[in-house]
Coordinates of C-alpha atoms in Angstrom, one line a residue:
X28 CA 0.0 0.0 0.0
X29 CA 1.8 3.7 -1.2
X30 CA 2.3 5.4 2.2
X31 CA 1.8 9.2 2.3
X32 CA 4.7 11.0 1.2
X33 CA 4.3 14.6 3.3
X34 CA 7.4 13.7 5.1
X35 CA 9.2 13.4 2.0
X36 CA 12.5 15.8 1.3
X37 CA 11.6 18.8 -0.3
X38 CA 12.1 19.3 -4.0
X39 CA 14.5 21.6 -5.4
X40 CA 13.6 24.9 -4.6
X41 CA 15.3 25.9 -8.3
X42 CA 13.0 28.5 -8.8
X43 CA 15.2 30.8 -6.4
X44 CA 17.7 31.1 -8.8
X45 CA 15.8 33.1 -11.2
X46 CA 15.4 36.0 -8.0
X47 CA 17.2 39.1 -7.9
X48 CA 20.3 39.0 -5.7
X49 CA 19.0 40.9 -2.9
X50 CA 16.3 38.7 -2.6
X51 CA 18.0 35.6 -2.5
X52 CA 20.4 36.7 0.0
X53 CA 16.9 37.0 2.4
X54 CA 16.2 33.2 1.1
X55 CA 19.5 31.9 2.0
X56 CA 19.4 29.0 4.8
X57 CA 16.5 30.1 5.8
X58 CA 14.2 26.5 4.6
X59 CA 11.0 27.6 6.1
X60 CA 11.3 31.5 4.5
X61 CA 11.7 29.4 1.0
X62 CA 8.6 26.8 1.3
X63 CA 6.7 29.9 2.5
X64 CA 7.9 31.9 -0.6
X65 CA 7.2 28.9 -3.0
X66 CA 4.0 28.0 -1.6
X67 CA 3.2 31.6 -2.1
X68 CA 4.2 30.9 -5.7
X69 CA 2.1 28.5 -6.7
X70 CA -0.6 30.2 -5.5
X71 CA -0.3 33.5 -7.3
X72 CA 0.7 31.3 -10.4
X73 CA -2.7 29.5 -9.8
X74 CA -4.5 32.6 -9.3
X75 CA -2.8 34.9 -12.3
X76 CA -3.4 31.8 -14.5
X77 CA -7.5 32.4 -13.2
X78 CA -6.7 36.2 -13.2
X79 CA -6.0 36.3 -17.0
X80 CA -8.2 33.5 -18.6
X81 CA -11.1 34.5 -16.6
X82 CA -11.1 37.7 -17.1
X83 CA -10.4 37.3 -20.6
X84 CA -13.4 35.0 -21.1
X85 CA -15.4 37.7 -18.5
X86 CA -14.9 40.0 -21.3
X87 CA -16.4 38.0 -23.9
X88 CA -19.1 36.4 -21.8
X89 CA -20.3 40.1 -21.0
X90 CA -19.8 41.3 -24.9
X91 CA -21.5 37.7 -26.2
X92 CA -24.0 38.8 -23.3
X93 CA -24.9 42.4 -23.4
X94 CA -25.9 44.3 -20.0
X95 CA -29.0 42.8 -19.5
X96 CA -28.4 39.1 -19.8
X97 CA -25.0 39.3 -17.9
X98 CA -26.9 41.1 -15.3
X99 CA -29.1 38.2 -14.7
X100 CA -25.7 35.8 -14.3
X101 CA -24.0 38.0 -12.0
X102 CA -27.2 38.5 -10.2
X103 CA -27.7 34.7 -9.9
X104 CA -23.8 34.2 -8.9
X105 CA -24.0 37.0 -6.4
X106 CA -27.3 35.5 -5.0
X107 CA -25.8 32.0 -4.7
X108 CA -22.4 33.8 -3.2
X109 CA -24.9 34.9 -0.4
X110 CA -25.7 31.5 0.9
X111 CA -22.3 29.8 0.1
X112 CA -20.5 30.0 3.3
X113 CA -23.4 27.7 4.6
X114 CA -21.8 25.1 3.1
X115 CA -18.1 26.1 4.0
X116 CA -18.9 26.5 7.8
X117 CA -16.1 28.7 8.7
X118 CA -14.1 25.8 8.9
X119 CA -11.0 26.5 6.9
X120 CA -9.0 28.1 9.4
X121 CA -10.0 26.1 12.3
X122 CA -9.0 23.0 10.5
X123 CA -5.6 24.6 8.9
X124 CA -4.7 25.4 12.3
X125 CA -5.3 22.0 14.0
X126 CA -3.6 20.7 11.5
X127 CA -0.5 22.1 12.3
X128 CA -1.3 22.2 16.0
X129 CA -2.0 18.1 15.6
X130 CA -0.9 16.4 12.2
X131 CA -1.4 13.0 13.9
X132 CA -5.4 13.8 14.4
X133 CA -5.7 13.9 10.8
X134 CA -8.1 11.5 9.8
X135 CA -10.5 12.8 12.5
X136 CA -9.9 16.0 11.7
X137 CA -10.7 16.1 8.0
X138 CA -13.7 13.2 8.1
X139 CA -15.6 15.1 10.7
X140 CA -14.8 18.3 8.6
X141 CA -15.6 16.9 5.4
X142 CA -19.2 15.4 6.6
X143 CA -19.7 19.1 8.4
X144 CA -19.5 20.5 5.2
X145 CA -21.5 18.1 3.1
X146 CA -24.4 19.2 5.7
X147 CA -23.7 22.5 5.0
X148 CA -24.0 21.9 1.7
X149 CA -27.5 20.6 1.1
X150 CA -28.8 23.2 3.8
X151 CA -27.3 25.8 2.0
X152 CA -28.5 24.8 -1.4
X153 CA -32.2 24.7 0.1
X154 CA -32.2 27.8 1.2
X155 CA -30.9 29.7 -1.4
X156 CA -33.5 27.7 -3.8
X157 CA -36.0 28.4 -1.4
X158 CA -35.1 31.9 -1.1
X159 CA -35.3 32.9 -4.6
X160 CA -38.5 31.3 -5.4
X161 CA -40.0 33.2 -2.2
X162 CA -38.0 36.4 -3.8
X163 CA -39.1 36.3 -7.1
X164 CA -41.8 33.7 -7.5
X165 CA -42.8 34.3 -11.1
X166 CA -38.9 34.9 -12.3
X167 CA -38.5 31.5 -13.9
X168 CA -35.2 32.5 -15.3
X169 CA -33.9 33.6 -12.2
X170 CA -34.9 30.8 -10.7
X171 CA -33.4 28.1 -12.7
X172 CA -30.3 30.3 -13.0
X173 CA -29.7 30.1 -8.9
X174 CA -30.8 26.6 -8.7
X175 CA -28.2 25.2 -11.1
X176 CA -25.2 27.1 -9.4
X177 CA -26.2 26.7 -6.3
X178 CA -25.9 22.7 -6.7
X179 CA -22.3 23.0 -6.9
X180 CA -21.9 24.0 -3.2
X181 CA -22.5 20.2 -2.5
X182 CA -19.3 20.0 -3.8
X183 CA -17.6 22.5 -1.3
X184 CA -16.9 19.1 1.1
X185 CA -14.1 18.1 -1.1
X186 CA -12.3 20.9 -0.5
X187 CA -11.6 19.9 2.6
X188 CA -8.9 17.9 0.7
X189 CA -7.3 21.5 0.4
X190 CA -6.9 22.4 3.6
X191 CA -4.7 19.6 4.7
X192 CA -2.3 20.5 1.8
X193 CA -2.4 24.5 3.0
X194 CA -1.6 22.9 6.5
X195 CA 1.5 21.6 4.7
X196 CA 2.3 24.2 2.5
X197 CA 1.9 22.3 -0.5
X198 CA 0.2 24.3 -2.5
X199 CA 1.0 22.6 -6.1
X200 CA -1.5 20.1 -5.3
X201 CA -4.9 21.9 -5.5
X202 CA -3.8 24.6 -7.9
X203 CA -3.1 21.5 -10.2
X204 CA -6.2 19.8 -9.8
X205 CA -8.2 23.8 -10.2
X206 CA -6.6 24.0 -12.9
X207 CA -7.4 21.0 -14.9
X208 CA -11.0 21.8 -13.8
X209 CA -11.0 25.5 -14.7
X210 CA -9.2 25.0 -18.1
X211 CA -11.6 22.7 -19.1
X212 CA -14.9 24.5 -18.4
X213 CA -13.2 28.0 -19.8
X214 CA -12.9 25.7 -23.1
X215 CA -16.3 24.6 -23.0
X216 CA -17.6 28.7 -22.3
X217 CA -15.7 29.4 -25.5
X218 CA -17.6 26.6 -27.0
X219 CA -21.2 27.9 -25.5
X220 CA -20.1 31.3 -27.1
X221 CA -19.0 29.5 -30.2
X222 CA -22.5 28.2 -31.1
X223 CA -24.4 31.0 -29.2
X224 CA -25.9 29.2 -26.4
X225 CA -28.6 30.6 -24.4
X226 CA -27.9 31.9 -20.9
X227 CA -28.6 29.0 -18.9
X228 CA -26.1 27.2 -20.8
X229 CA -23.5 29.5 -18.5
X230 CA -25.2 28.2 -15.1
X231 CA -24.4 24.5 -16.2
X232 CA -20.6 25.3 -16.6
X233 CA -20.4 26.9 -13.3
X234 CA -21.4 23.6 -12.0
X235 CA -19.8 21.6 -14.1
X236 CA -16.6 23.1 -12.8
X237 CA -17.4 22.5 -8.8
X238 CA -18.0 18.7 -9.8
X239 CA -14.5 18.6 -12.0
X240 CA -13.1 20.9 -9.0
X241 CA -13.9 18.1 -6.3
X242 CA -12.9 15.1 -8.3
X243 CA -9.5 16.9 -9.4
X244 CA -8.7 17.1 -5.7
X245 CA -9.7 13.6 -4.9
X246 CA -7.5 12.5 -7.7
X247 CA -4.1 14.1 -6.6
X248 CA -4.9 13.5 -2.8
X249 CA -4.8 9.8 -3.6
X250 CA -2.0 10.3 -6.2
X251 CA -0.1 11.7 -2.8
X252 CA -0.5 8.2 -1.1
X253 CA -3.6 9.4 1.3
X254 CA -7.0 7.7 1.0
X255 CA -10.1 9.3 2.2
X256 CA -11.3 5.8 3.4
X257 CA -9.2 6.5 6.4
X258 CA -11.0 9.3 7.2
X259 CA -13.4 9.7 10.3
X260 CA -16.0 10.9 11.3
X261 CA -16.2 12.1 15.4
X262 CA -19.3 13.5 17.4
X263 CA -17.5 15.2 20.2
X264 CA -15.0 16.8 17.7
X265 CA -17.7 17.5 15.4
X266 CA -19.1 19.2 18.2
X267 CA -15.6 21.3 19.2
X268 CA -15.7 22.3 15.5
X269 CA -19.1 24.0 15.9
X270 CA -18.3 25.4 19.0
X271 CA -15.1 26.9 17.2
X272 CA -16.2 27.9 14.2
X273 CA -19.8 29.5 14.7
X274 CA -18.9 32.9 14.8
X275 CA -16.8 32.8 12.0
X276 CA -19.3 31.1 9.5
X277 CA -21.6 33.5 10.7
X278 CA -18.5 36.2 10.0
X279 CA -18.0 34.6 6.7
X280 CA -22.1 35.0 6.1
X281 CA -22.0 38.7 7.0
X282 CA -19.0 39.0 4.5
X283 CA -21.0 37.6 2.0
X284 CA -23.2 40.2 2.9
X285 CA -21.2 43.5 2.4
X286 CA -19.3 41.7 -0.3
X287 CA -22.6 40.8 -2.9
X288 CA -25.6 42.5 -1.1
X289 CA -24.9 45.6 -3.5
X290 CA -25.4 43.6 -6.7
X291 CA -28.7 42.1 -5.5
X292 CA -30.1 45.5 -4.1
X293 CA -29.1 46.5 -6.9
X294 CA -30.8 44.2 -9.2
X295 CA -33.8 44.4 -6.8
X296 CA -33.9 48.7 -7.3
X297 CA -32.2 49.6 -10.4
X298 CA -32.8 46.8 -13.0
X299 CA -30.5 43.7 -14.8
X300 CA -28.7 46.0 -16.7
X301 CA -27.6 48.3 -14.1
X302 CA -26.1 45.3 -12.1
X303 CA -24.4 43.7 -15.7
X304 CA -22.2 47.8 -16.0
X305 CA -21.8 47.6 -11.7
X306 CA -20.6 43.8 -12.4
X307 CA -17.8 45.0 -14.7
X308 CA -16.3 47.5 -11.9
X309 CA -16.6 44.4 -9.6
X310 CA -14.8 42.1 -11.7
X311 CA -12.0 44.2 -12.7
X312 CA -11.7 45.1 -9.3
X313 CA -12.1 41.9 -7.5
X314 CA -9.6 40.2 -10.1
X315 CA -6.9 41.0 -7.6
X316 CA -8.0 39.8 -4.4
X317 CA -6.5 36.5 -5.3
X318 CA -3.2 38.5 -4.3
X319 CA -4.5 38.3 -0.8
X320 CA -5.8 34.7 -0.6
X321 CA -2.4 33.2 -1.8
X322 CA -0.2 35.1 0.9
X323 CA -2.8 34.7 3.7
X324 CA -2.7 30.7 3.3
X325 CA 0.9 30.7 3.4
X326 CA 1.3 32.6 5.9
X327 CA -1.2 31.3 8.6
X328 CA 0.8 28.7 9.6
X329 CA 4.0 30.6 10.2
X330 CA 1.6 33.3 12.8
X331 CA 0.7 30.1 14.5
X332 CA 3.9 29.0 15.2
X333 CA 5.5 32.5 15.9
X334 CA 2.5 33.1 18.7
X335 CA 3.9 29.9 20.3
X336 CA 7.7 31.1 20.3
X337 CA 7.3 34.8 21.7
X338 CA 4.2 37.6 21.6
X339 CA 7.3 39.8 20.3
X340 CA 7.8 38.1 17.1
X341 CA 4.2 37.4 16.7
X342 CA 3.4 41.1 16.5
X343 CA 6.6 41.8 14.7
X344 CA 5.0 39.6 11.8
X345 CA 1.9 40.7 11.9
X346 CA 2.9 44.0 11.2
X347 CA 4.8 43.0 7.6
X348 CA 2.2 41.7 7.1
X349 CA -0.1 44.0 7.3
X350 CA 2.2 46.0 5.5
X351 CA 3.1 43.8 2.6
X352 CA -0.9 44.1 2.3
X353 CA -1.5 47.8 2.1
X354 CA 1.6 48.1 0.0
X355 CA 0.3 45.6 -2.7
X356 CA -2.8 47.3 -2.5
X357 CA -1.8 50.4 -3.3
X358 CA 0.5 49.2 -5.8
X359 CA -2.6 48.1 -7.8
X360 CA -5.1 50.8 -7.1
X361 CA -3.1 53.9 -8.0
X362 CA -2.4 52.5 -12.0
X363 CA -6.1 51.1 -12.2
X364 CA -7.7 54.7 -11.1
X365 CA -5.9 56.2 -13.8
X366 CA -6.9 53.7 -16.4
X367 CA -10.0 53.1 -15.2
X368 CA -12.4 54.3 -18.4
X369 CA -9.5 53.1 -20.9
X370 CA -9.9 50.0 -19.3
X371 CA -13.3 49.4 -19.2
X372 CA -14.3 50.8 -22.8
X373 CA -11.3 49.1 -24.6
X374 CA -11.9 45.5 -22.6
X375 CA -15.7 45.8 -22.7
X376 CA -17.2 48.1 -25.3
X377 CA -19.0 51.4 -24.9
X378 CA -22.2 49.6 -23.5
X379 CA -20.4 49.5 -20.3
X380 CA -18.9 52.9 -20.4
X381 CA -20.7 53.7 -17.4
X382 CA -18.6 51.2 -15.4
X383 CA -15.4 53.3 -15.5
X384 CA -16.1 55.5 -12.9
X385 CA -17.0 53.1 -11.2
X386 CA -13.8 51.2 -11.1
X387 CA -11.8 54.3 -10.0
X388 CA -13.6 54.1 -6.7
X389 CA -14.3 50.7 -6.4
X390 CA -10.3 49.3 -6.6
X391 CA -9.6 51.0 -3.1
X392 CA -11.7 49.1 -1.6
X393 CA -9.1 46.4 -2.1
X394 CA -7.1 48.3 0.2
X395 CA -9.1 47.5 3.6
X396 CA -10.3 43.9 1.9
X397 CA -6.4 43.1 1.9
X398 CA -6.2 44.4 5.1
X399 CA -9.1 42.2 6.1
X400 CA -7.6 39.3 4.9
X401 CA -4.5 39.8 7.7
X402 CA -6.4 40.7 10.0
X403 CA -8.6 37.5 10.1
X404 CA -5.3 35.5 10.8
X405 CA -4.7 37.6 13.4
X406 CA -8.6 37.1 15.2
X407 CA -7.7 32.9 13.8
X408 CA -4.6 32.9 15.7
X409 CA -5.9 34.9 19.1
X410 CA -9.3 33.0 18.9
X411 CA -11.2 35.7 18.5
X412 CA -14.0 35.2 16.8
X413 CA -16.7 36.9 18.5
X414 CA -15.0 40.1 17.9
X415 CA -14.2 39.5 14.7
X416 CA -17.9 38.6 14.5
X417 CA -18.9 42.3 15.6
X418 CA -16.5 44.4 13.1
X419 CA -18.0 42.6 10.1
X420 CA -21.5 42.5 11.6
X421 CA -21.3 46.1 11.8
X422 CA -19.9 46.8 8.5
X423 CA -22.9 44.9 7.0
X424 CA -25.2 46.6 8.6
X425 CA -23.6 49.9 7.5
X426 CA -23.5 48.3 3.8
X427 CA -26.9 47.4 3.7
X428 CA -28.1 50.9 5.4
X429 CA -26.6 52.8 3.1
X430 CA -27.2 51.4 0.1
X431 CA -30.7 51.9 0.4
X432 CA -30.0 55.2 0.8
X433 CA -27.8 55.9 -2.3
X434 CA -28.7 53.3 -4.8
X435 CA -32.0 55.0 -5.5
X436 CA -30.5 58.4 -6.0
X437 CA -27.1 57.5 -7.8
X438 CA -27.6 53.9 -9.0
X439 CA -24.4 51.4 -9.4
X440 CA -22.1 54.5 -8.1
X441 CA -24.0 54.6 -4.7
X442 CA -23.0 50.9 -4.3
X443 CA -19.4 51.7 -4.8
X444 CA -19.3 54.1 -2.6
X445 CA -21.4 52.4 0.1
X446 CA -19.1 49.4 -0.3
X447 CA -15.6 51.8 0.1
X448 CA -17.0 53.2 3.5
X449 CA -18.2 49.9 4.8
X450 CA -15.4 47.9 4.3
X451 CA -13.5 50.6 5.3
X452 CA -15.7 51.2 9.0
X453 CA -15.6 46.9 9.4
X454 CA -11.5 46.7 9.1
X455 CA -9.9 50.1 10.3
X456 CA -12.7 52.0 12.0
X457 CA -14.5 49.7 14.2
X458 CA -10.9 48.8 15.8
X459 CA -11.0 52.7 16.7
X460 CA -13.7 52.3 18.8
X461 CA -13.4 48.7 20.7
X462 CA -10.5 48.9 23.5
X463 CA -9.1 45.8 23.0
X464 CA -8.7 46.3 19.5
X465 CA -6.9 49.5 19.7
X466 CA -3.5 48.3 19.3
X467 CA -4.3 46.5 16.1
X468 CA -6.3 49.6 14.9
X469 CA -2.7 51.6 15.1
X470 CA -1.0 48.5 13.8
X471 CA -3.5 49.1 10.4
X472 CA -3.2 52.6 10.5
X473 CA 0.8 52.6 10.5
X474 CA 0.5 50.0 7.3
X475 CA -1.8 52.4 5.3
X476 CA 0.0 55.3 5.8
X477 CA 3.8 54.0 6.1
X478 CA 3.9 49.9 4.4
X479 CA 7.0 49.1 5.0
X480 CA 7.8 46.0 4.6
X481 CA 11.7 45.1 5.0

């Protein structure tokens, strides 16, 4: 029987040699800095590899499209986005973390997780079928739309697959198996486009893609020598799990709030078409959060271990990284301001002109969203869910309150600028105003006004 091969020596980190000098002075001896920095890699690799195909095929989805139909998809995927963490639980970083805490409970760890999720899953995609037929009852369209993507959050338990490879830093192994599923389904968009399929053709593929998603992990997990018939499933941990990871599932609900509520107000207030030019600044914007997502996984497990050693070099840490954050944001928003109409008229057409305005707002929002992302492993690391609970609760609430104000009287620019303000009030501000919290408010504060990061 092939025996898991984790403990295995490392491959060849050749990939160093192609750094500048500087750089791979920082790099030398230093083994855990380098599977950090390469774990990184793949998943910025994975994610520009989305980054460019995806939003090359956005762009002709939304032409092949027009406003109005690619309204009604990115009103469907930002209804189903809604109801999606449901089936993830808030279990990701509770699981990478007892993973590293605990590598020997992983069978326990992962089968309790996995059947967690699968529960999520179906109770997630009744209620957002449920939801929409309540919502719009005689919206047939709609309906079917939401249905069909929704079914591929069943899929979601797979992924629990990825976490153990996060745990280990071994990133190659999911982006591999995303990949093969993502490549595939972008070639069978170009074929809908092809032979101008109707709109509901585009739901399928979204699900088609969760299913190839889950199976692509299965395959390379037992490639790796694991098997998932060693898994487990364990009451009393399922129960720890729950008692862990409420009050971020309902933290990753109420992001899922500020983070889509605008395009289905909007839909609800202004129309299809206003949320297909609105959609555009949201995918050109969001099209670099993956930055975010690849550095937070690899470093998550490196916070974990530096809390252990001293609260010195824990904070010392945290701070590059909150930097590193601010600065990458920055490094992105400033270019895409100035662009912004160019961009969106030469990369979508003149039916989404209204879009570029838009986009010149909406991109600093990536600012406190990349702050957000650090700042989560700091609450993941200090256990402090409930808190982090309250700042996002909050900026939801703010979201939602102003959005009904501005929508009606400036349309998809309201959004934007309710969405700048309440991300901006749920990261930095709320921190202003809880004591305990104070010290990482300034921490935040010193990385978007002075990100340095070496």
């Amino acid at each position: 029987m092939a025996q898991p091969q984790d403990n295995l020596p490392p491959v060849p980190q050749a990939w160093i040699r192609l750094l500048p000098e500087f750089a791979r002075s920082r790099l030398a001896g230093r083994s855990g800095l380098v599977k950090i920095a390469g774990n990184i890699g793949w998943q910025v690799g994975d994610n520009l590899l989305r980054m460019g195909i995806g939003l090359l095929l956005g762009i002709w989805v939304a032409r092949y499209l027009g406003p109005e139909q690619f309204g009604l998809l990115s009103y469907a995927l930002a209804f189903v986005a809604l109801f999606a963490p449901l089936a993830m639980l808030g279990l990701d970083d509770i699981v990478v973390r007892n993973l590293v805490r605990d590598p020997g409970a992983k069978p326990a760890i992962l089968g309790t997780s996995f059947l967690l999720r699968l529960a999520g899953g179906v109770v997630s995609t009744l209620a957002t079928v449920v939801v929409i037929a309540w919502l719009r009852p005689d919206d047939r369209q709609s309906l079917w739309l939401v249905a069909i993507i929704a079914a591929g959050t069943l899929f979601q338990a797979f992924h629990t697959i990825e976490l153990w490879f996060n745990a280990q830093l071994q990133a190659r192994y999911p982006v591999l198996a995303r990949n093969g599923a993502f490549l595939l389904c972008a070639l069978g968009k170009i074929a809908l486009i092809l032979v101008g399929a109707p709109l509901v053709a585009f739901a399928w593929i979204s699900l088609a893609e969760a299913i190839l998603g889950a199976a692509g992990l299965v395959i390379v997990y037992r490639a790796r020598g694991h098997r998932l018939g060693a898994w487990t499933g364990r009451l009393r941990m399922a129960t720890a799990l729950l008692k862990d990871c409420w009050p971020l599932l309902f933290s990753c609900v109420i992001i899922a709030v500020y983070l889509r509520i605008d395009q289905v107000m909007l839909g609800e207030m202004a129309g299809s078409q206003a949320v297909g030019v609105y959609s555009v600044a949201v995918r050109l914007a969001e099209v670099w959060l993956f930055v975010s997502a690849a550095v937070y996984w690899s470093v998550l497990p490196g916070l974990v271990q530096a809390r252990a050693v001293s609260e010195a070099l824990f904070y010392e840490r945290l701070q590059k990284y909150y930097n590193l954050m601010a600065l990458s944001a920055y490094a992105i928003a400033i270019p895409t301001t100035l662009l912004a109409d160019w961009l969106v008229i030469t990369l979508f057409g003149t039916a989404y002109r209204e879009a570029g305005p838009m986009l010149a707002v909406l991109i600093w929002a990536n600012l406190f969203l990349y702050l957000e992302s650090a700042r989560s492993a700091f609450f993941n690391v200090m256990n402090w869910y409930r808190i982090h609970l309250l700042t996002v609760v909050l900026g939801a609430g703010l979201n939602v309150l102003l959005n009904l104000y501005l929508i009606p009287r400036y349309g998809g620019l309201g959004a934007v600028v309710a969405s700048c303000i309440a991300y901006w009030f749920a990261v930095h501000g709320s921190c202003l105003l809880y004591r305990p919290l104070h010290k990482t408010g300034w921490m935040l504060t010193r990385a978007i006004f002075y990100p340095k990061v070496w």
